[in-house]
Short mmCIF file of N, CA and C in Angstrom, two decimals:
data_model
loop_
_atom_site.label_atom_id
_atom_site.label_comp_id
_atom_site.label_asym_id
_atom_site.label_seq_id
_atom_site.Cartn_x
_atom_site.Cartn_y
_atom_site.Cartn_z
N MET C 1 0.84 -1.18 0.00
CA MET C 1 0.00 0.00 0.00
C MET C 1 0.88 1.23 0.00
N VAL C 2 0.50 2.20 -0.77
CA VAL C 2 1.23 3.46 -0.84
C VAL C 2 0.27 4.59 -0.51
N SER C 3 0.67 5.45 0.41
CA SER C 3 -0.14 6.63 0.70
C SER C 3 0.66 7.87 0.34
N ILE C 4 -0.03 8.93 -0.02
CA ILE C 4 0.63 10.16 -0.43
C ILE C 4 0.22 11.28 0.51
N ARG C 5 1.23 11.95 1.08
CA ARG C 5 1.01 13.09 1.96
C ARG C 5 1.91 14.23 1.51
N ASN C 6 1.35 15.37 1.28
CA ASN C 6 2.12 16.55 0.86
C ASN C 6 3.01 16.26 -0.34
N GLY C 7 2.50 15.46 -1.27
CA GLY C 7 3.25 15.17 -2.49
C GLY C 7 4.32 14.12 -2.32
N THR C 8 4.46 13.50 -1.14
CA THR C 8 5.47 12.48 -0.91
C THR C 8 4.80 11.13 -0.73
N ALA C 9 5.29 10.11 -1.43
CA ALA C 9 4.72 8.77 -1.33
C ALA C 9 5.35 8.03 -0.16
N PHE C 10 4.51 7.32 0.60
CA PHE C 10 4.96 6.52 1.73
C PHE C 10 4.48 5.10 1.55
N GLY C 11 5.11 4.17 2.24
CA GLY C 11 4.70 2.76 2.16
C GLY C 11 5.63 2.02 1.23
N ASN C 12 5.10 1.06 0.49
CA ASN C 12 5.90 0.26 -0.44
C ASN C 12 6.13 1.08 -1.71
N SER C 13 7.12 1.92 -1.68
CA SER C 13 7.40 2.78 -2.83
C SER C 13 8.89 3.00 -2.93
N LEU C 14 9.28 3.74 -3.93
CA LEU C 14 10.69 4.07 -4.12
C LEU C 14 11.03 5.42 -3.49
N SER C 15 10.19 5.90 -2.57
CA SER C 15 10.46 7.18 -1.93
C SER C 15 11.63 7.05 -0.96
N ASP C 16 12.06 8.16 -0.41
CA ASP C 16 13.14 8.17 0.57
C ASP C 16 12.73 7.32 1.77
N PRO C 17 13.46 6.21 2.05
CA PRO C 17 13.05 5.33 3.15
C PRO C 17 13.09 6.01 4.51
N MET C 18 13.90 7.05 4.67
CA MET C 18 13.98 7.72 5.96
C MET C 18 12.72 8.52 6.26
N LEU C 19 11.92 8.82 5.24
CA LEU C 19 10.67 9.54 5.44
C LEU C 19 9.48 8.58 5.55
N ASP C 20 9.73 7.29 5.36
CA ASP C 20 8.67 6.28 5.38
C ASP C 20 8.45 5.81 6.82
N PRO C 21 7.28 6.04 7.40
CA PRO C 21 7.05 5.63 8.79
C PRO C 21 7.18 4.12 9.00
N ASP C 22 6.86 3.30 7.99
CA ASP C 22 7.04 1.86 8.11
C ASP C 22 8.51 1.49 8.22
N PHE C 23 9.37 2.24 7.52
CA PHE C 23 10.81 1.99 7.56
C PHE C 23 11.38 2.38 8.91
N ILE C 24 10.95 3.51 9.44
CA ILE C 24 11.47 4.01 10.71
C ILE C 24 11.17 3.03 11.85
N ASP C 25 10.01 2.37 11.82
CA ASP C 25 9.63 1.44 12.87
C ASP C 25 10.28 0.07 12.73
N SER C 26 10.89 -0.22 11.59
CA SER C 26 11.47 -1.54 11.39
C SER C 26 12.91 -1.57 11.92
N PRO C 27 13.42 -2.78 12.26
CA PRO C 27 14.79 -2.87 12.76
C PRO C 27 15.78 -2.50 11.66
N PRO C 28 16.98 -2.06 12.03
CA PRO C 28 17.98 -1.68 11.02
C PRO C 28 18.35 -2.88 10.16
N MET C 29 18.52 -2.64 8.88
CA MET C 29 18.89 -3.70 7.95
C MET C 29 20.36 -3.57 7.60
N VAL C 30 21.05 -4.69 7.53
CA VAL C 30 22.43 -4.70 7.08
C VAL C 30 22.41 -5.03 5.60
N GLN C 31 22.89 -4.12 4.79
CA GLN C 31 22.86 -4.28 3.34
C GLN C 31 24.03 -5.16 2.88
N PRO C 32 23.82 -5.96 1.82
CA PRO C 32 24.93 -6.71 1.24
C PRO C 32 26.00 -5.75 0.73
N LYS C 33 27.24 -6.22 0.75
CA LYS C 33 28.36 -5.37 0.32
C LYS C 33 29.36 -6.23 -0.43
N PHE C 34 29.76 -5.77 -1.63
CA PHE C 34 30.80 -6.47 -2.38
C PHE C 34 32.13 -6.23 -1.69
N THR C 35 32.86 -7.31 -1.39
CA THR C 35 34.15 -7.18 -0.72
C THR C 35 35.31 -7.60 -1.61
N SER C 36 35.02 -8.18 -2.77
CA SER C 36 36.10 -8.60 -3.66
C SER C 36 36.70 -7.39 -4.36
N ARG C 37 37.95 -7.55 -4.77
CA ARG C 37 38.64 -6.46 -5.47
C ARG C 37 38.16 -6.38 -6.92
N SER C 38 38.14 -5.19 -7.44
CA SER C 38 37.77 -5.05 -8.85
C SER C 38 38.91 -5.56 -9.71
N GLN C 39 38.57 -6.05 -10.88
CA GLN C 39 39.58 -6.55 -11.80
C GLN C 39 39.05 -6.45 -13.22
N SER C 40 39.96 -6.40 -14.15
CA SER C 40 39.59 -6.37 -15.57
C SER C 40 39.57 -7.80 -16.09
N ILE C 41 38.53 -8.11 -16.83
CA ILE C 41 38.39 -9.45 -17.40
C ILE C 41 38.07 -9.28 -18.88
N ARG C 42 38.78 -10.03 -19.71
CA ARG C 42 38.51 -10.01 -21.15
C ARG C 42 37.81 -11.29 -21.54
N ALA C 43 36.89 -11.17 -22.48
CA ALA C 43 36.18 -12.34 -22.98
C ALA C 43 35.86 -12.12 -24.45
N VAL C 44 35.69 -13.21 -25.13
CA VAL C 44 35.31 -13.16 -26.54
C VAL C 44 33.79 -13.06 -26.61
N ILE C 45 33.28 -12.20 -27.50
CA ILE C 45 31.83 -12.06 -27.65
C ILE C 45 31.23 -13.42 -27.97
N GLY C 46 30.19 -13.76 -27.21
CA GLY C 46 29.52 -15.04 -27.39
C GLY C 46 29.94 -16.09 -26.38
N ASP C 47 31.11 -15.90 -25.74
CA ASP C 47 31.54 -16.83 -24.70
C ASP C 47 30.71 -16.65 -23.44
N THR C 48 30.63 -17.69 -22.64
CA THR C 48 30.00 -17.61 -21.32
C THR C 48 31.12 -17.57 -20.29
N ILE C 49 31.05 -16.59 -19.39
CA ILE C 49 32.07 -16.49 -18.35
C ILE C 49 31.40 -16.40 -16.99
N THR C 50 32.15 -16.74 -15.96
CA THR C 50 31.70 -16.59 -14.58
C THR C 50 32.53 -15.49 -13.96
N LEU C 51 31.87 -14.49 -13.41
CA LEU C 51 32.57 -13.37 -12.80
C LEU C 51 32.76 -13.64 -11.31
N PRO C 52 34.01 -13.62 -10.85
CA PRO C 52 34.26 -13.88 -9.43
C PRO C 52 33.87 -12.69 -8.57
N CYS C 53 33.24 -12.96 -7.43
CA CYS C 53 32.94 -11.89 -6.50
C CYS C 53 32.72 -12.47 -5.11
N GLU C 54 32.97 -11.66 -4.10
CA GLU C 54 32.69 -12.02 -2.71
C GLU C 54 31.75 -10.96 -2.15
N VAL C 55 30.76 -11.40 -1.37
CA VAL C 55 29.76 -10.50 -0.83
C VAL C 55 29.59 -10.77 0.66
N GLU C 56 29.61 -9.71 1.47
CA GLU C 56 29.30 -9.81 2.90
C GLU C 56 27.81 -9.56 3.10
N ASN C 57 27.23 -10.15 4.12
CA ASN C 57 25.84 -9.91 4.51
C ASN C 57 24.86 -10.24 3.39
N LEU C 58 25.07 -11.35 2.70
CA LEU C 58 24.21 -11.69 1.58
C LEU C 58 22.80 -12.02 2.04
N GLY C 59 22.65 -12.63 3.20
CA GLY C 59 21.33 -12.90 3.76
C GLY C 59 20.44 -13.66 2.81
N GLU C 60 19.19 -13.18 2.61
CA GLU C 60 18.19 -13.85 1.78
C GLU C 60 18.24 -13.43 0.31
N TYR C 61 19.19 -12.58 -0.07
CA TYR C 61 19.24 -12.09 -1.45
C TYR C 61 19.63 -13.17 -2.40
#
């Protein structure tokens, strides 16, 4: 549900979460974070490659 007050959308929306009363009442969330180093990888067009990465706090994502 999304409600609009003074031109600002609240609820399940893409609005600023800090202005969303549902967000303020919820416990703090730890966001996933890429911890692997960046690197350049070359591939031939049409090839399938696997990109290496490490992520902290992956949780349910």
